[in-house]
Coordinates of C-alpha atoms in Angstrom, one line a residue:
X1 CA 63.5 -48.1 43.7
X2 CA 61.0 -45.1 43.8
X3 CA 59.9 -43.5 40.7
X4 CA 57.7 -40.8 40.3
X5 CA 54.2 -40.5 40.1
X6 CA 53.2 -37.6 39.1
X7 CA 54.3 -35.1 36.6
X8 CA 54.6 -31.8 36.1
X9 CA 56.2 -29.4 33.1
X10 CA 56.0 -25.1 32.4
X11 CA 55.1 -24.4 29.2
X12 CA 55.2 -20.5 28.6
X13 CA 53.0 -19.3 31.2
X14 CA 51.3 -22.7 32.3
X15 CA 52.5 -25.5 33.9
X16 CA 50.9 -28.5 33.0
X17 CA 50.4 -31.5 35.9
X18 CA 49.7 -35.1 35.6
X19 CA 48.6 -36.9 38.3
X20 CA 49.4 -40.3 37.5
X21 CA 51.4 -42.8 34.7
X22 CA 48.0 -43.5 33.4
X23 CA 47.4 -40.0 32.8
X24 CA 50.2 -39.3 31.5
X25 CA 49.6 -42.0 28.6
X26 CA 47.0 -40.8 27.6
X27 CA 47.5 -37.4 27.4
X28 CA 50.9 -38.1 25.7
X29 CA 49.0 -39.9 22.7
X30 CA 48.6 -38.3 19.5
X31 CA 44.5 -37.0 18.7
X32 CA 42.2 -39.6 18.4
X33 CA 38.0 -38.8 18.9
X34 CA 37.7 -41.7 21.0
X35 CA 40.3 -40.8 23.6
X36 CA 38.4 -37.1 23.5
X37 CA 34.9 -38.7 23.7
X38 CA 35.7 -40.3 26.8
X39 CA 37.6 -37.5 28.8
X40 CA 41.5 -39.1 28.2
X41 CA 42.7 -36.7 25.6
X42 CA 45.2 -33.8 25.8
X43 CA 42.9 -30.7 25.9
X44 CA 45.2 -28.8 23.3
X45 CA 48.1 -29.7 21.3
X46 CA 50.5 -27.8 23.8
X47 CA 49.3 -30.2 26.7
X48 CA 50.1 -33.4 24.4
X49 CA 54.1 -32.1 23.9
X50 CA 54.6 -31.4 27.3
X51 CA 53.2 -34.9 28.1
X52 CA 55.0 -36.5 25.7
X53 CA 58.1 -34.4 26.9
X54 CA 57.2 -35.9 30.5
X55 CA 57.0 -39.5 29.2
X56 CA 60.2 -39.5 27.2
X57 CA 61.8 -39.2 30.8
X58 CA 59.7 -42.5 32.7
X59 CA 62.2 -45.5 33.0
X60 CA 60.8 -48.2 31.3
X61 CA 61.8 -50.5 34.5
X62 CA 58.7 -48.0 36.2
X63 CA 56.0 -50.0 34.3
X64 CA 56.7 -53.2 35.8
X65 CA 55.7 -51.2 39.3
X66 CA 53.3 -48.7 38.4
X67 CA 50.6 -50.9 36.6
X68 CA 48.1 -48.9 35.0
X69 CA 45.4 -51.1 35.5
X70 CA 46.0 -53.4 38.9
X71 CA 47.1 -56.7 39.2
X72 CA 44.5 -58.2 41.3
X73 CA 41.6 -56.8 39.5
X74 CA 43.1 -57.9 35.7
X75 CA 43.5 -61.5 34.2
X76 CA 45.5 -59.2 31.4
X77 CA 47.8 -57.3 33.4
X78 CA 48.8 -60.6 35.5
X79 CA 49.5 -62.1 32.4
X80 CA 51.6 -59.1 31.4
X81 CA 53.8 -59.1 34.5
X82 CA 54.1 -63.0 35.5
X83 CA 55.5 -63.3 32.0
X84 CA 57.4 -60.7 31.5
X85 CA 61.1 -61.8 30.6
X86 CA 63.8 -59.8 32.8
X87 CA 66.6 -61.2 31.2
X88 CA 65.5 -60.9 27.5
X89 CA 64.8 -57.2 29.3
X90 CA 68.3 -56.9 30.4
X91 CA 69.6 -54.6 27.4
X92 CA 67.0 -52.0 27.7
X93 CA 66.1 -52.0 31.3
X94 CA 68.1 -48.9 32.1
X95 CA 66.8 -46.8 29.9
X96 CA 63.5 -44.3 29.6
X97 CA 61.0 -44.2 27.2
X98 CA 63.0 -41.6 24.9
X99 CA 65.9 -43.5 24.8
X100 CA 64.3 -46.6 23.9
X101 CA 63.2 -44.4 20.7
X102 CA 66.7 -43.7 19.9
X103 CA 67.5 -47.2 20.7
X104 CA 65.1 -48.9 18.2
X105 CA 66.3 -46.3 15.6
X106 CA 70.2 -47.4 15.8
X107 CA 71.6 -48.9 13.0
X108 CA 73.0 -51.7 15.0
X109 CA 69.1 -52.6 16.5
X110 CA 68.6 -55.3 13.7
X111 CA 66.0 -57.7 13.2
X112 CA 68.0 -60.6 15.4
X113 CA 68.0 -58.1 18.1
X114 CA 64.5 -56.9 18.7
X115 CA 63.6 -60.6 18.2
X116 CA 65.5 -61.5 21.3
X117 CA 64.1 -58.1 22.7
X118 CA 60.4 -59.0 22.3
X119 CA 59.7 -61.2 25.5
X120 CA 61.5 -58.5 27.5
X121 CA 59.0 -55.4 26.5
X122 CA 55.8 -55.2 28.2
X123 CA 52.3 -53.6 26.1
X124 CA 52.7 -50.1 27.9
X125 CA 56.4 -49.7 27.3
X126 CA 55.7 -50.4 23.6
X127 CA 53.0 -48.2 24.0
X128 CA 54.7 -45.6 25.1
X129 CA 57.2 -45.4 22.6
X130 CA 54.9 -45.6 20.1
X131 CA 53.5 -42.2 21.5
X132 CA 57.1 -40.6 21.1
X133 CA 57.5 -41.3 17.3
X134 CA 56.8 -40.1 14.1
X135 CA 55.0 -42.2 11.4
X136 CA 58.7 -42.4 10.0
X137 CA 60.0 -44.1 12.9
X138 CA 57.2 -46.6 13.3
X139 CA 57.4 -47.4 9.9
X140 CA 61.4 -48.1 9.9
X141 CA 61.2 -49.4 13.2
X142 CA 58.3 -52.5 12.3
X143 CA 59.9 -52.4 9.0
X144 CA 63.2 -54.0 10.9
X145 CA 60.7 -56.6 13.2
X146 CA 60.9 -60.2 11.5
X147 CA 58.1 -62.5 13.2
X148 CA 57.2 -66.2 10.9
X149 CA 54.6 -68.6 11.6
X150 CA 53.6 -71.4 9.5
X151 CA 50.3 -74.3 9.3
X152 CA 50.7 -75.2 5.7
X153 CA 52.8 -72.4 4.2
X154 CA 55.5 -70.0 5.8
X155 CA 53.8 -66.9 6.8
X156 CA 56.4 -63.5 7.0
X157 CA 59.6 -64.3 5.4
X158 CA 61.5 -61.2 4.0
X159 CA 60.0 -60.1 0.7
X160 CA 56.6 -61.4 1.5
X161 CA 53.2 -60.3 1.7
X162 CA 50.5 -62.4 2.5
X163 CA 46.9 -62.3 1.7
X164 CA 43.9 -63.4 3.5
X165 CA 41.0 -64.0 1.4
X166 CA 37.7 -62.9 2.8
X167 CA 34.9 -64.3 0.6
X168 CA 32.2 -63.1 2.9
X169 CA 28.2 -62.7 1.7
X170 CA 25.2 -61.4 3.7
X171 CA 23.2 -64.8 3.8
X172 CA 26.4 -66.8 3.7
X173 CA 25.3 -68.4 0.0
X174 CA 27.6 -71.2 -1.0
X175 CA 27.7 -70.6 -4.5
X176 CA 28.4 -66.6 -3.8
X177 CA 31.3 -67.6 -1.2
X178 CA 33.0 -69.7 -3.8
X179 CA 32.8 -67.3 -6.5
X180 CA 34.7 -65.1 -4.6
X181 CA 37.0 -67.5 -3.7
X182 CA 37.8 -68.6 -7.0
X183 CA 37.9 -64.4 -8.0
X184 CA 40.3 -64.1 -5.1
X185 CA 42.6 -67.4 -5.7
X186 CA 42.5 -66.4 -9.6
X187 CA 44.1 -63.0 -8.5
X188 CA 46.8 -65.0 -6.7
X189 CA 45.1 -64.2 -3.0
X190 CA 44.9 -66.3 0.0
X191 CA 48.1 -67.6 1.3
X192 CA 47.3 -66.2 4.9
X193 CA 43.9 -67.9 5.3
X194 CA 41.1 -68.5 3.3
X195 CA 38.8 -66.9 5.8
X196 CA 34.8 -66.2 5.8
X197 CA 33.1 -63.6 8.6
X198 CA 30.3 -66.0 8.9
X199 CA 26.6 -64.7 8.8
X200 CA 25.0 -66.4 11.7
X201 CA 27.0 -68.2 14.7
X202 CA 25.1 -71.2 14.2
X203 CA 26.6 -74.7 14.6
X204 CA 25.3 -76.6 11.4
X205 CA 26.0 -72.3 9.4
X206 CA 29.6 -73.0 10.2
X207 CA 30.4 -76.1 9.7
X208 CA 29.0 -75.7 6.4
X209 CA 30.9 -73.3 5.5
X210 CA 34.3 -74.8 6.9
X211 CA 33.1 -78.0 5.1
X212 CA 33.0 -75.5 1.7
X213 CA 36.6 -74.1 2.4
X214 CA 38.1 -77.4 2.7
X215 CA 36.7 -79.3 -0.1
X216 CA 38.5 -76.6 -2.1
X217 CA 41.6 -77.0 -0.5
X218 CA 42.1 -80.4 -0.2
X219 CA 40.8 -80.7 -4.3
X220 CA 43.3 -78.9 -5.8
X221 CA 46.0 -79.3 -2.7
X222 CA 46.2 -75.5 -1.8
X223 CA 49.3 -74.7 0.4
X224 CA 46.9 -72.4 2.5
X225 CA 44.5 -72.4 5.5
X226 CA 41.0 -72.4 6.1
X227 CA 38.8 -70.1 9.0
X228 CA 35.4 -69.6 9.6
X229 CA 35.7 -66.4 11.9
X230 CA 32.6 -67.7 14.3
X231 CA 32.9 -67.4 18.3
X232 CA 35.6 -69.4 20.0
X233 CA 33.0 -71.6 22.0
X234 CA 31.3 -72.3 18.5
X235 CA 34.2 -73.5 16.8
X236 CA 35.5 -75.7 19.8
X237 CA 32.3 -77.2 19.6
X238 CA 32.6 -78.1 16.0
X239 CA 36.2 -79.7 16.6
X240 CA 34.0 -82.0 18.8
X241 CA 31.8 -82.7 16.3
X242 CA 34.6 -83.9 13.6
X243 CA 34.4 -81.0 11.7
X244 CA 37.8 -79.8 9.4
X245 CA 39.1 -77.1 11.8
X246 CA 42.6 -75.4 10.3
X247 CA 42.7 -72.4 12.3
X248 CA 40.8 -71.0 15.7
X249 CA 39.6 -67.6 15.4
X250 CA 38.8 -64.9 18.0
X251 CA 38.5 -61.4 18.6
X252 CA 40.3 -60.7 22.1
X253 CA 41.4 -57.4 23.6
X254 CA 43.3 -55.7 26.6
X255 CA 41.3 -55.8 29.5
X256 CA 40.0 -58.7 31.4
X257 CA 36.5 -56.8 31.4
X258 CA 36.6 -56.4 27.6
X259 CA 37.7 -60.1 27.3
X260 CA 34.5 -61.0 29.0
X261 CA 32.3 -58.3 27.1
X262 CA 33.5 -61.0 23.9
X263 CA 32.9 -63.9 25.9
X264 CA 36.1 -65.1 26.1
X265 CA 39.0 -66.0 29.0
X266 CA 42.2 -66.7 28.8
X267 CA 42.2 -70.6 29.7
X268 CA 39.1 -70.9 27.3
X269 CA 41.7 -69.5 24.8
X270 CA 44.1 -72.0 26.1
X271 CA 41.6 -74.6 25.3
X272 CA 41.1 -73.6 22.1
X273 CA 44.6 -73.5 20.8
X274 CA 45.3 -77.3 22.5
X275 CA 42.3 -78.4 20.8
X276 CA 43.2 -77.4 17.3
X277 CA 46.6 -78.4 17.4
X278 CA 45.4 -81.9 18.5
X279 CA 43.8 -82.3 15.1
X280 CA 47.4 -82.1 13.9
X281 CA 46.4 -80.2 10.5
X282 CA 49.3 -78.5 9.7
X283 CA 51.6 -79.3 7.2
X284 CA 54.6 -77.0 7.5
X285 CA 54.1 -75.4 10.9
X286 CA 51.4 -75.8 14.5
X287 CA 50.5 -72.0 15.2
X288 CA 46.6 -72.4 14.6
X289 CA 45.2 -69.2 16.3
X290 CA 43.7 -66.3 14.4
X291 CA 43.4 -63.1 16.6
X292 CA 41.4 -59.6 15.6
X293 CA 42.1 -56.5 17.9
X294 CA 40.9 -53.0 17.1
X295 CA 41.6 -49.6 18.6
X296 CA 38.7 -49.1 20.9
X297 CA 37.5 -52.4 21.6
X298 CA 38.2 -51.8 25.6
X299 CA 36.4 -48.7 25.6
X300 CA 33.1 -49.6 23.6
X301 CA 32.7 -52.0 26.8
X302 CA 33.5 -49.7 28.8
X303 CA 36.1 -51.5 29.9
X304 CA 39.3 -49.9 29.2
X305 CA 40.1 -48.7 33.1
X306 CA 40.7 -44.5 32.2
X307 CA 43.9 -46.4 29.9
X308 CA 43.9 -44.8 26.1
X309 CA 42.4 -46.6 23.4
X310 CA 46.4 -47.0 21.8
X311 CA 47.6 -48.6 25.2
X312 CA 44.5 -50.8 25.4
X313 CA 45.2 -51.8 22.4
X314 CA 48.9 -52.9 22.9
X315 CA 47.7 -55.0 26.0
X316 CA 45.7 -57.0 23.3
X317 CA 48.9 -58.0 22.0
X318 CA 49.7 -60.0 25.6
X319 CA 47.2 -62.0 25.3
X320 CA 47.7 -62.8 21.6
X321 CA 51.3 -63.5 22.3
X322 CA 50.5 -66.0 24.8
X323 CA 48.9 -68.6 21.9
X324 CA 51.3 -68.3 19.7
X325 CA 49.1 -67.2 16.6
X326 CA 49.6 -67.5 13.1
X327 CA 48.0 -64.2 12.3
X328 CA 47.2 -61.4 14.4
X329 CA 45.1 -58.6 12.6
X330 CA 44.3 -55.0 13.5
X331 CA 40.9 -54.1 11.7
X332 CA 41.7 -50.5 12.0
X333 CA 39.2 -48.4 10.7
X334 CA 36.5 -51.5 11.6
X335 CA 34.8 -49.8 14.7
X336 CA 34.1 -46.2 13.3
X337 CA 34.2 -42.5 13.4
X338 CA 33.3 -42.1 16.8
X339 CA 37.1 -43.7 17.9
X340 CA 39.1 -43.2 14.7
X341 CA 37.5 -40.2 13.2
X342 CA 39.1 -39.4 9.7
X343 CA 41.6 -40.7 7.6
X344 CA 45.1 -39.3 9.0
X345 CA 43.5 -41.1 12.5
X346 CA 43.2 -44.4 11.0
X347 CA 46.5 -44.4 9.4
X348 CA 48.2 -43.0 12.6
X349 CA 46.5 -45.7 14.2
X350 CA 47.4 -48.7 11.5
X351 CA 50.9 -47.6 11.9
X352 CA 51.0 -47.7 16.1
X353 CA 49.1 -51.4 16.6
X354 CA 51.7 -52.8 13.6
X355 CA 54.4 -51.7 15.2
X356 CA 53.5 -52.0 18.5
X357 CA 52.5 -55.8 17.6
X358 CA 55.8 -56.4 15.7
X359 CA 57.7 -55.5 18.6
X360 CA 56.4 -57.3 20.7
X361 CA 57.1 -60.9 18.4
X362 CA 53.1 -61.0 16.8
X363 CA 52.7 -61.7 13.0
X364 CA 50.7 -58.2 12.5
X365 CA 48.8 -57.7 9.5
X366 CA 46.0 -55.3 8.8
X367 CA 42.4 -54.8 7.8
X368 CA 43.1 -51.1 6.1
X369 CA 39.6 -49.9 6.1
X370 CA 36.7 -47.3 7.0
X371 CA 33.1 -47.4 7.2
X372 CA 31.4 -45.2 5.1
X373 CA 30.5 -42.3 8.0
X374 CA 33.9 -42.0 8.6
X375 CA 35.8 -38.6 7.2
X376 CA 38.4 -41.4 5.0
X377 CA 38.0 -42.3 1.8
X378 CA 40.1 -45.0 -0.5
X379 CA 43.0 -42.8 -0.8
X380 CA 43.4 -42.8 2.5
X381 CA 43.4 -46.4 2.4
X382 CA 45.8 -46.9 -0.3
X383 CA 48.5 -44.5 1.8
X384 CA 48.2 -46.3 4.7
X385 CA 48.4 -49.9 2.6
X386 CA 51.5 -48.3 0.7
X387 CA 53.2 -47.7 4.1
X388 CA 52.4 -50.7 5.8
X389 CA 54.0 -52.1 2.8
X390 CA 56.8 -50.7 3.6
X391 CA 57.0 -51.2 7.0
X392 CA 56.6 -54.6 6.2
X393 CA 53.1 -55.7 7.5
X394 CA 53.0 -59.3 7.3
X395 CA 49.6 -59.9 5.3
X396 CA 46.8 -57.7 4.2
X397 CA 42.9 -57.9 3.4
X398 CA 41.7 -59.4 -0.3
X399 CA 37.7 -58.5 -0.7
X400 CA 35.8 -58.3 -4.1
X401 CA 36.4 -54.9 -4.9
X402 CA 37.4 -53.7 -1.8
X403 CA 33.9 -53.5 -0.5
X404 CA 32.7 -56.1 2.1
X405 CA 29.0 -56.5 1.3
X406 CA 28.5 -58.8 4.1
X407 CA 30.1 -56.5 7.0
X408 CA 29.5 -53.4 5.4
X409 CA 32.6 -51.4 5.4
X410 CA 35.3 -50.7 2.8
X411 CA 38.9 -52.4 2.7
X412 CA 41.3 -53.3 0.4
X413 CA 40.8 -55.8 -3.3
X414 CA 42.4 -58.6 -4.5
X415 CA 43.9 -56.5 -6.8
X416 CA 45.6 -54.4 -4.4
X417 CA 47.9 -56.9 -3.4
X418 CA 49.3 -56.8 -6.9
X419 CA 50.1 -52.9 -6.9
X420 CA 52.0 -53.4 -3.0
X421 CA 53.5 -56.4 -4.7
X422 CA 55.2 -55.0 -7.7
X423 CA 56.2 -51.6 -6.5
X424 CA 57.7 -53.3 -3.1
X425 CA 59.2 -56.4 -4.8
X426 CA 57.3 -58.5 -2.8
X427 CA 55.9 -62.5 -3.5
X428 CA 53.4 -64.6 -1.7
X429 CA 54.5 -66.8 0.9
X430 CA 57.3 -69.5 -1.1
X431 CA 54.7 -72.7 -0.7
X432 CA 51.5 -70.7 -1.8
X433 CA 54.3 -69.1 -4.5
X434 CA 55.3 -72.5 -6.3
X435 CA 51.0 -73.9 -6.2
X436 CA 50.1 -70.3 -7.9
X437 CA 52.7 -71.1 -10.8
X438 CA 51.6 -74.9 -11.1
X439 CA 48.5 -73.8 -11.7
X440 CA 49.3 -70.8 -14.6
X441 CA 47.5 -68.9 -12.3
X442 CA 51.3 -66.1 -11.9
X443 CA 54.5 -66.4 -13.2
X444 CA 57.6 -65.3 -11.3
X445 CA 55.5 -65.0 -8.1
X446 CA 53.9 -61.8 -9.3
X447 CA 52.7 -61.9 -12.6
X448 CA 49.0 -62.5 -13.1
X449 CA 48.8 -64.9 -16.5
X450 CA 46.3 -63.7 -18.6
X451 CA 45.0 -67.1 -20.3
X452 CA 42.3 -67.5 -18.2
X453 CA 41.4 -70.4 -19.6
X454 CA 44.5 -72.1 -19.1
X455 CA 44.1 -72.3 -15.6
X456 CA 44.2 -75.1 -13.6
X457 CA 41.6 -74.0 -11.0
X458 CA 38.9 -73.8 -13.5
X459 CA 39.4 -77.6 -14.4
X460 CA 36.7 -80.0 -13.7
X461 CA 39.3 -82.7 -12.6
X462 CA 42.4 -81.2 -9.4
X463 CA 45.7 -80.7 -10.9
X464 CA 48.3 -83.4 -11.6

């Protein structure tokens, strides 16, 4: 089948022409500062609308033939094409991008339908349809998706919201980290993972932190998992040393060159997954990978190949999907205003990432965050927090006071999870909820118990 390789649309006295699918995708993207700086964005709102109208008429099948980054030169493109499930794609194979949007919004398109479709969608397809969707559309479609993973507890079940307990410290001081872990657990956080961003990537330092979390988990039989967010090669070395590794972390991106800038390849990620699974430390599942992403990663490495930030981000999800992760986290505002300038752009990007990841079958969480030099504030984060809660976000971050003193950015706090759980009637992962109630930290999965002195977690000996 022959597809159009150029699109043109008259608007008033001007005719907008888009010379390639890559250019059309970029021009159709809602405004964000990184695409502007890269020279990829539409020059006006009128041009953006013209591009979106043209993009709506692009057949989904064209994305399997008209590749934004050549197959021969990019391992992520090869992964996307080689793993595409044409049988799963069949129900939507005859649709255009605009028709896919309509199909996704139908009442009849439910969680089971979307789960079956996920292997048949490519990142470029979901990126394209997201460009045509309103924030409301992104929330509705994501809320229909259900992705469940497990290691020591079960993440992503209906009516549940998990939290990563993030007890970072600028010097990896074990007392400071321990205090933050205790604080977070007493707020009922930590069912997604207790995960530390280490101040140094040295093997001894990372191993010390891993053993600190592992001792806490096993001393109190906490049904959660640990992770020190070191480079994957560091974690592999630590596994060889016999350290108690639960999850393997790695930042990933949507092009081979961008992943190379992180020092990773697809075979290396496969090696790490297999090494972690060989330890057999999970009790209810074997999802052992934890990935973090973010719009602008490929652009910041000058490894975007002229592809817009949102599409590059969606391509990162194809990498994540291959390794069946427990958690995927878009760190949406961390990269700074050079990429997402203000609260409006951060909110839009967070909703896009979450929806695209869920459509591709990933357990998507979001670090709802911003840097202090962005045109954003905590009210913007409260708004995104609420929208993602309605959209069925798998998990959020829990940071003391919402202020990460190690990484120097603003995120969400331990008590933010209680706001979201109360207003939307959500609870922690079921195994973790049972532990919280046993430890007299919460009642009914939501309400914090006030009698701090009765918390078994504060006792010198583990609870019976």
